[in-house]
Short mmCIF file of C-alpha atoms in Angstrom, two decimals:
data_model
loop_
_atom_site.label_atom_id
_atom_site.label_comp_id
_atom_site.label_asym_id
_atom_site.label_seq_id
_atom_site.Cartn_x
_atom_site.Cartn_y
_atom_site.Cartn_z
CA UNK A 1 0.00 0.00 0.00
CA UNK A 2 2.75 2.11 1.36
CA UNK A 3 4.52 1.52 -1.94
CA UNK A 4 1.50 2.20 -4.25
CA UNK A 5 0.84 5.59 -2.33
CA UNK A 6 4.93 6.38 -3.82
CA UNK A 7 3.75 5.48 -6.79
CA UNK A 8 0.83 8.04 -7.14
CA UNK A 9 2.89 10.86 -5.54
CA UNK A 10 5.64 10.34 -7.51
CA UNK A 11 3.57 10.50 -10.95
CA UNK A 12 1.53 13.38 -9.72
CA UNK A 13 5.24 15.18 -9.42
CA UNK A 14 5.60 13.89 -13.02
CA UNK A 15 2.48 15.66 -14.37
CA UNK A 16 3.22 18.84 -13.10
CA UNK A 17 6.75 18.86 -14.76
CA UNK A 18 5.59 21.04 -17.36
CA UNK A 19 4.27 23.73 -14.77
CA UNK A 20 7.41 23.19 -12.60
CA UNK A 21 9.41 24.19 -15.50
CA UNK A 22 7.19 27.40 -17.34
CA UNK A 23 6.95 28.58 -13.15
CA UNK A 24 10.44 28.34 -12.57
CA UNK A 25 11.52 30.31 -15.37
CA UNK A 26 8.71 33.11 -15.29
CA UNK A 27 10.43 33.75 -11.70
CA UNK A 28 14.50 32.71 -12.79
CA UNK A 29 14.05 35.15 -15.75
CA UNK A 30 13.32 38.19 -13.95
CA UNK A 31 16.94 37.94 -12.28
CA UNK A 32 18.25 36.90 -16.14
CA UNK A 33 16.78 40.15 -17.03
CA UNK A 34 17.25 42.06 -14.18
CA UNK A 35 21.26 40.95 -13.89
CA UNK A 36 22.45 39.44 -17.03
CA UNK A 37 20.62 41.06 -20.12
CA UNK A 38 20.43 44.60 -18.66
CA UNK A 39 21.53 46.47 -15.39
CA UNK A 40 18.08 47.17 -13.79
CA UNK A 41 19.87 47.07 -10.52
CA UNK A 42 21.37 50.28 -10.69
CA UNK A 43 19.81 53.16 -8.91
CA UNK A 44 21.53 55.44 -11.31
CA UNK A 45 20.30 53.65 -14.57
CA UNK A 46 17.48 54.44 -17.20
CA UNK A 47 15.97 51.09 -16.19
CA UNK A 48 16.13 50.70 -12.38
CA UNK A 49 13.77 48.36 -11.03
CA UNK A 50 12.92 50.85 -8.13
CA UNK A 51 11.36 52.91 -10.27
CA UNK A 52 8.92 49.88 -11.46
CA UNK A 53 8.17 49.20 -7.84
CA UNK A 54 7.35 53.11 -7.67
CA UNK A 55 4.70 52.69 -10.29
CA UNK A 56 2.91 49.96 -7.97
CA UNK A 57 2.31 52.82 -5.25
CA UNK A 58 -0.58 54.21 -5.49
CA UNK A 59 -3.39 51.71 -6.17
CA UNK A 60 -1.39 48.43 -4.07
CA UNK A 61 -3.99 46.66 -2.26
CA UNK A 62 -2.80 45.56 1.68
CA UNK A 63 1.01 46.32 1.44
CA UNK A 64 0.68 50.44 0.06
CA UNK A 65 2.71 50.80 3.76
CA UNK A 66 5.67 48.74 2.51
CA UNK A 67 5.86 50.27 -1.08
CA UNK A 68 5.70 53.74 0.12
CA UNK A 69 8.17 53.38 2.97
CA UNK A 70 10.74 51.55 0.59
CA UNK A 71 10.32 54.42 -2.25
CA UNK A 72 11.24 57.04 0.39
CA UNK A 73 14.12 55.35 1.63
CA UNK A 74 16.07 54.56 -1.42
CA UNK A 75 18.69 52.69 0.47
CA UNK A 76 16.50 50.11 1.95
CA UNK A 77 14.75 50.19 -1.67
CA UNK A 78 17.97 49.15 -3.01
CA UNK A 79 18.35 46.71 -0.41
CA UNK A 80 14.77 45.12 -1.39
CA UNK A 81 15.32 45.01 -4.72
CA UNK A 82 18.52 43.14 -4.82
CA UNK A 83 17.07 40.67 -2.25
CA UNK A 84 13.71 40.07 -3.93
CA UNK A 85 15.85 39.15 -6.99
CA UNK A 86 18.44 36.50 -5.34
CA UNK A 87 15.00 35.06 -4.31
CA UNK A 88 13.49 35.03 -7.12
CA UNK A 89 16.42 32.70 -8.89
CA UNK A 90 16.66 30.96 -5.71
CA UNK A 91 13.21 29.82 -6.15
CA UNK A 92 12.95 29.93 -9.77
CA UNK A 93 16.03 28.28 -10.91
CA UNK A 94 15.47 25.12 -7.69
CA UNK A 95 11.78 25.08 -8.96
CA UNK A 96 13.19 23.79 -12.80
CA UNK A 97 15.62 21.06 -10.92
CA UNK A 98 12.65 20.33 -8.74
CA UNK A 99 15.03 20.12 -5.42
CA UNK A 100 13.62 21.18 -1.88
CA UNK A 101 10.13 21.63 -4.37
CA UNK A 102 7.79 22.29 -1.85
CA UNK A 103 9.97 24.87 0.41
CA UNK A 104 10.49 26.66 -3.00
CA UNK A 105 6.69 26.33 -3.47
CA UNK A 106 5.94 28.46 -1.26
CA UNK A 107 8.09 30.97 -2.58
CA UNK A 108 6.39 30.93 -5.72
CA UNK A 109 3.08 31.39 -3.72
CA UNK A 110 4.92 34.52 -1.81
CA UNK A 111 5.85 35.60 -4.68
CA UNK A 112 3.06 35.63 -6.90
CA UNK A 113 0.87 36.72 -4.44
CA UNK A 114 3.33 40.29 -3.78
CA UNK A 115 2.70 40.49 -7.71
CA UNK A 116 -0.76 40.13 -7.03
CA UNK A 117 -1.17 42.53 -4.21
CA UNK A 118 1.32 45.17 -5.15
CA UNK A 119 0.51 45.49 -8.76
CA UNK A 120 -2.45 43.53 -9.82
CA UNK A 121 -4.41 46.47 -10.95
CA UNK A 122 -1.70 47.04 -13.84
CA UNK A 123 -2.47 45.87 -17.30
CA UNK A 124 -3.85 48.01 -20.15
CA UNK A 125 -5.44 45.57 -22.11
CA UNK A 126 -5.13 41.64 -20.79
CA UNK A 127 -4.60 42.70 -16.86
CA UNK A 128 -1.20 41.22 -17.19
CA UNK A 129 -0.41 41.39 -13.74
CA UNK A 130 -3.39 40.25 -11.87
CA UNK A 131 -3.49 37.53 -13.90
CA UNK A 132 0.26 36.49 -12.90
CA UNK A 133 -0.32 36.83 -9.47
CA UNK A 134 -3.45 34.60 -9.27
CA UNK A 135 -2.65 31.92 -11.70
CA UNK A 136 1.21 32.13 -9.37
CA UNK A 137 -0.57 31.58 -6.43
CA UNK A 138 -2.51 28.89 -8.07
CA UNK A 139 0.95 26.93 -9.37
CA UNK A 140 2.81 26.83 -6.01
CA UNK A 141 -0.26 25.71 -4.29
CA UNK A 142 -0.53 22.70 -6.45
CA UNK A 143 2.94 22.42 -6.79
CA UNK A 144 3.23 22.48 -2.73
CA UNK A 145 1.14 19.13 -2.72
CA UNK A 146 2.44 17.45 -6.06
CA UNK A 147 6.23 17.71 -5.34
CA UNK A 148 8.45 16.70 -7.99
CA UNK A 149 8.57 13.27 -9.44
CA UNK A 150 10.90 11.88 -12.14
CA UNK A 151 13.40 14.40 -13.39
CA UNK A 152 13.99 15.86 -10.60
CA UNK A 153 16.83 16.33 -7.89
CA UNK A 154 14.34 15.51 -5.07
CA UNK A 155 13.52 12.44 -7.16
CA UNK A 156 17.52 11.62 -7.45
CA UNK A 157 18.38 12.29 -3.32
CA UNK A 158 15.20 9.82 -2.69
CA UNK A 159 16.81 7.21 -5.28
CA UNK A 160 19.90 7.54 -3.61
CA UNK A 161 18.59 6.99 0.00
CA UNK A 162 20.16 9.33 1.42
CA UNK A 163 20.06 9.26 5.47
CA UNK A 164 18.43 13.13 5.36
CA UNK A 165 16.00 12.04 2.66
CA UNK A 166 14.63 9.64 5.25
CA UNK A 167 13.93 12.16 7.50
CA UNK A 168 10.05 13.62 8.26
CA UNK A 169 11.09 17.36 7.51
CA UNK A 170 12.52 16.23 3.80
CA UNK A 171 8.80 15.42 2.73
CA UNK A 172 7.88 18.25 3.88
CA UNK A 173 10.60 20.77 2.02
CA UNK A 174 11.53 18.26 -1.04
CA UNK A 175 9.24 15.67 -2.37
CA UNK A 176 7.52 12.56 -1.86
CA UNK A 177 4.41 11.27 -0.23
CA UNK A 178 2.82 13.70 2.56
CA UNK A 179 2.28 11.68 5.13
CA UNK A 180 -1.37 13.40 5.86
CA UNK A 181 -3.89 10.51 5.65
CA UNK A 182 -6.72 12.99 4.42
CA UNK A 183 -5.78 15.32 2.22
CA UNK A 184 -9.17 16.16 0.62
CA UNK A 185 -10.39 18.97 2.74
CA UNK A 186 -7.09 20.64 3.32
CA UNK A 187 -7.18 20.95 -0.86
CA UNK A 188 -10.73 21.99 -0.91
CA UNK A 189 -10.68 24.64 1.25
CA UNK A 190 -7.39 25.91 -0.43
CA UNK A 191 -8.55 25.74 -3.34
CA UNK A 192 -11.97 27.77 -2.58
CA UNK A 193 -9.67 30.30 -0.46
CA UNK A 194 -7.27 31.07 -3.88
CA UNK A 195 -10.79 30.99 -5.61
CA UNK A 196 -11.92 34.02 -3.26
CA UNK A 197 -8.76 35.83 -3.43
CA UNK A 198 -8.79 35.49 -7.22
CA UNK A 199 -12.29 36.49 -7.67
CA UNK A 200 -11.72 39.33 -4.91
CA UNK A 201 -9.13 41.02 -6.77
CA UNK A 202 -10.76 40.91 -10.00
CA UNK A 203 -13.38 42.82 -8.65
CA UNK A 204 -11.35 45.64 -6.76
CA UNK A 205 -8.74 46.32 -9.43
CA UNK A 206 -10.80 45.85 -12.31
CA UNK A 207 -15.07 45.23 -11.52
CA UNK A 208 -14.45 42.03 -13.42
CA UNK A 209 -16.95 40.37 -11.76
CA UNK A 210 -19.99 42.59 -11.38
CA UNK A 211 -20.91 45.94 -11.98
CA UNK A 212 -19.26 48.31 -14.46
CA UNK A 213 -15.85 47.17 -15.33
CA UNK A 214 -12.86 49.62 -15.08
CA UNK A 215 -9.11 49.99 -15.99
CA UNK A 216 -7.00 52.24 -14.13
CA UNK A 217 -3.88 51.67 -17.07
CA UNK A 218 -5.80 53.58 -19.81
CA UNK A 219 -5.50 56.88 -19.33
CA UNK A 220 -3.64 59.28 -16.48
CA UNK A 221 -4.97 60.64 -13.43
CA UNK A 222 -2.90 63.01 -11.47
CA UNK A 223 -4.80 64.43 -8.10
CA UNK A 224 -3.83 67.57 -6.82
CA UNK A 225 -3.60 68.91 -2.88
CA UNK A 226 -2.60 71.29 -0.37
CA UNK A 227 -2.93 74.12 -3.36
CA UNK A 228 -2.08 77.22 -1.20
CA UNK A 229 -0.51 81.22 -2.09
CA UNK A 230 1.61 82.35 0.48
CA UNK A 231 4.29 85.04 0.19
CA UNK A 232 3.42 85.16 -3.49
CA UNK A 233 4.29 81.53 -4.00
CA UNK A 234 2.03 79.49 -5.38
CA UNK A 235 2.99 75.79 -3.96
CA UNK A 236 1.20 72.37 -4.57
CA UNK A 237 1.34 68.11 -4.25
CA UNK A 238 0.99 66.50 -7.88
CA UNK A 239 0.55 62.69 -7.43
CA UNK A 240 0.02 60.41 -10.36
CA UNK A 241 -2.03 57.90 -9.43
CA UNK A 242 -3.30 56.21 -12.80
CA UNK A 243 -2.42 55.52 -16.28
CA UNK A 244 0.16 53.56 -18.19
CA UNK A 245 3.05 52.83 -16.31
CA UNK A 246 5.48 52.62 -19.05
CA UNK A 247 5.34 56.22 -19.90
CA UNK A 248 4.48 59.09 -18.04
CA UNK A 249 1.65 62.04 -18.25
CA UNK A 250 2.90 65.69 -20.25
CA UNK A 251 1.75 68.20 -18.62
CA UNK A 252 1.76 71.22 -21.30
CA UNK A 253 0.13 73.60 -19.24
CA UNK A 254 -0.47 74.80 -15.74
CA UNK A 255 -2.90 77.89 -15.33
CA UNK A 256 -4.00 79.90 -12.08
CA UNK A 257 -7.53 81.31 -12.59
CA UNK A 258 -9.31 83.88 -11.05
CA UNK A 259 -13.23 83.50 -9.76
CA UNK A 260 -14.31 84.49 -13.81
CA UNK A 261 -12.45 82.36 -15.27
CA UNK A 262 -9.56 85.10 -16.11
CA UNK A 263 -6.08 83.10 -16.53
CA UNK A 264 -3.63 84.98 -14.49
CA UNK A 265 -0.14 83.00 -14.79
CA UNK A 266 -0.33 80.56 -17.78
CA UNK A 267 2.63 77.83 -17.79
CA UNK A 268 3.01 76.16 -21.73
CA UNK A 269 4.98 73.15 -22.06
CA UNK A 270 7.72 74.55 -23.06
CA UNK A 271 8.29 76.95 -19.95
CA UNK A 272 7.95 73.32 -17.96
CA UNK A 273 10.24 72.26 -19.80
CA UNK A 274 12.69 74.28 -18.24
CA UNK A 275 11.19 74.67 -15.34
CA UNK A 276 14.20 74.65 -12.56
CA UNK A 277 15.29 71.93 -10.30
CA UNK A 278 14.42 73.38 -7.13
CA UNK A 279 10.89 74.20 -7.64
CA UNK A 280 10.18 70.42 -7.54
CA UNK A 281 10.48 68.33 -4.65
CA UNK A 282 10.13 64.99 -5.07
CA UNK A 283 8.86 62.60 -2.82
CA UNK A 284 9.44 59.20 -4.14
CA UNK A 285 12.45 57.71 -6.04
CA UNK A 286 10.41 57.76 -9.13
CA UNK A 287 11.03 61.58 -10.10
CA UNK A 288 8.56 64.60 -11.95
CA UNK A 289 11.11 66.35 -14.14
CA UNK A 290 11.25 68.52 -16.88
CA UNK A 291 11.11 66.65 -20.63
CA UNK A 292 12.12 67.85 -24.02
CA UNK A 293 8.37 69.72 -24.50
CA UNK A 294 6.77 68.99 -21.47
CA UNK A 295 6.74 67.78 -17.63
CA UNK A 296 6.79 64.46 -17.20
CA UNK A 297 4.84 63.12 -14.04
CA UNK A 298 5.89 59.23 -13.99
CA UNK A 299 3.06 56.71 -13.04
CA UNK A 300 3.19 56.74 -8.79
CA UNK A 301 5.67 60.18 -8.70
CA UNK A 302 4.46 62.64 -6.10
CA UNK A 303 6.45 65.87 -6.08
CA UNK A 304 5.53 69.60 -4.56
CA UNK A 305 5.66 72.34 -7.03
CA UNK A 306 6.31 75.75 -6.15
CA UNK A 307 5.72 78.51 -9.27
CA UNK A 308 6.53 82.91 -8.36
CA UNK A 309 3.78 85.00 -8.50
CA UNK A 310 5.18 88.33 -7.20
CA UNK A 311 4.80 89.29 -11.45
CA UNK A 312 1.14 89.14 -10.75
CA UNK A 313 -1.71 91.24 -8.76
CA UNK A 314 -3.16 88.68 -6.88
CA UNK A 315 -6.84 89.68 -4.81
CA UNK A 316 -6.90 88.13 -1.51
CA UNK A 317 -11.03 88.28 -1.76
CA UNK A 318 -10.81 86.40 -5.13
CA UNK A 319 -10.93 82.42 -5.49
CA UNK A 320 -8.51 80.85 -7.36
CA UNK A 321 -8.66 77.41 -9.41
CA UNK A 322 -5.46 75.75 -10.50
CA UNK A 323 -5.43 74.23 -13.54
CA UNK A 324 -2.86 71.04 -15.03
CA UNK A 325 -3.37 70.18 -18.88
CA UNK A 326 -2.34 66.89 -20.20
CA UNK A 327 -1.05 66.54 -23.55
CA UNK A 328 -4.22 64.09 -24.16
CA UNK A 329 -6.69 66.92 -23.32
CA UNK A 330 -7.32 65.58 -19.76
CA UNK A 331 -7.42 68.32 -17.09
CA UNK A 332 -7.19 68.39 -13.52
CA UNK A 333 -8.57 71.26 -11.25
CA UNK A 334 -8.21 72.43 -7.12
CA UNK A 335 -9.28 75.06 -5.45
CA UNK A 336 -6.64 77.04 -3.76
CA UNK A 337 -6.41 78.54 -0.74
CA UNK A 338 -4.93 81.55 0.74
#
């Protein structure tokens, strides 16, 4: 009996070969590209995966906390970054040899479900990363109870007899039969719970599953606070909190309005452009910064702008709107306050 049960875990290991393989290097690839292919380690560089982490910011369900404390401490950021990669082709790389499978498992469920959390609400048109995340979650679950069969270094140690392969706790972090009697309910209610979670998330990044459905990767959002004048400064929070997060919005225009509608200072792109360094203070290590025709507020940025307005007769009885123009046409508007 004992022997039949090692034959039915070992070929459920086998089946899952496929998925064992595709999972591994979906996770071993990100520290291919991250290390070997191109530098995205480097704080400094173009592509620095910091500033990808950034983007996750403002619409993270659960772990916002984390993200924001990590982008406004770019040293622990750094820190993060290198160590979520050494995991990830930890897990990803022992994963594809199948050795210590189900310890590694559970990395892919950690994993995944960070993915899922931190940046399932990213995707302009297939929802790319919710749908990593979930089906992630879903592969080191089943992977956790499969193990790895034939062609596998789990498989090889157990072939081998090894005196720690005999051991309880290697079942537990390799392969082989689990010596739980009843496994049925413990998969059930998994399996309903990654269900939930899947069908949760669906509905609070995207309304996938009722009501009016909703993308927050089309098109840029940028919300604006704290809009004050004081000592003929105008000063005010930008924060990008929607929109594609492979490009940033262009802002080609910033306008202060009076009560009538009367512009009073008028910004065009290519004064933002130029705009100088210290009249924006970023907050995040993903920076707003002047482009070639433009300002460019990156997806999750949040910087305070500060514009002069001694050149102007400002009322202090008057009401004041400021304005932000996108170069799609969008426009944002706040009421500032004196």
């Amino acid at each position: 009996m004992n022997n039949l049960a090692n034959k039915s875990a070992n070929k459920a290991g086998l089946f899952t070969l496929s998925l064992r393989l595709v999972v591994g290097w979906t996770y071993f690839s990100a520290f291919w590209r991250r290390v070997v292919l191109v530098d995205k380690l480097d704080p400094e560089g173009a592509a620095y995966i910091g500033e990808k982490f950034n983007h996750f910011l403002p619409n993270a369900l659960g772990i916002k906390p984390i993200i924001e404390h990590l982008v406004t401490h770019p040293e622990q950021l750094w820190m993060a970054m290198v160590a979520f990669t050494i995991v990830e082709a930890v897990v990803g790389l022992f994963i594809m040899l199948g050795l210590f499978t189900r310890l590694m498992s559970v990395g892919v469920f950690g994993l995944a479900a960070g993915i899922l959390l931190g940046s399932g609400w990213i995707g302009t048109t297939c929802l790319d990363e919710w749908q990593i995340g979930v089906l992630g979650i879903a592969a080191g679950f089943t992977l956790f109870f499969s193990g790895s069969g034939a062609y596998s270094l789990d498989q090889l140690l157990l072939n081998k007899k090894l005196k720690f392969t005999q051991n309880r706790w290697f079942v537990w972090l390799g392969s082989g039969e689990l010596p739980s009697r009843n496994l049925k309910p413990v998969v059930l209610v998994g399996s309903l719970g990654i269900l939930f979670l899947t069908l949760f998330t669906n509905q609070v990044f995207h309304g996938g599953v009722y009501g009016k459905l909703h993308n927050k990767s089309v098109k840029p959002k940028i919300e604006i606070s704290d809009a004050t004048i004081e000592n003929n400064i105008l000063q005010f929070e930008i924060y990008r909190t929607e929109g594609v997060d492979v490009y940033g919005s262009f802002l080609i225009g910033i306008q202060l309005l009076d009560s009538e509608g009367n512009i009073l200072l008028e910004k065009t792109g290519e004064e933002l452009a130029q705009l100088p360094a210290d009249q924006i203070s970023n907050h995040y290590v993903t920076h707003v910064k002047p482009g070639k025709h433009s300002l460019i507020v990156p997806l999750g940025a949040k910087a305070d702008l500060a514009l002069d307005l001694r050149a102007i007769d400002l009322n202090r009885a008057n009401e004041y709107t400021l304005k932000l123009i996108d170069i799609s046409g969008l426009e944002w508007e706040s009421k500032v306050k004196i």
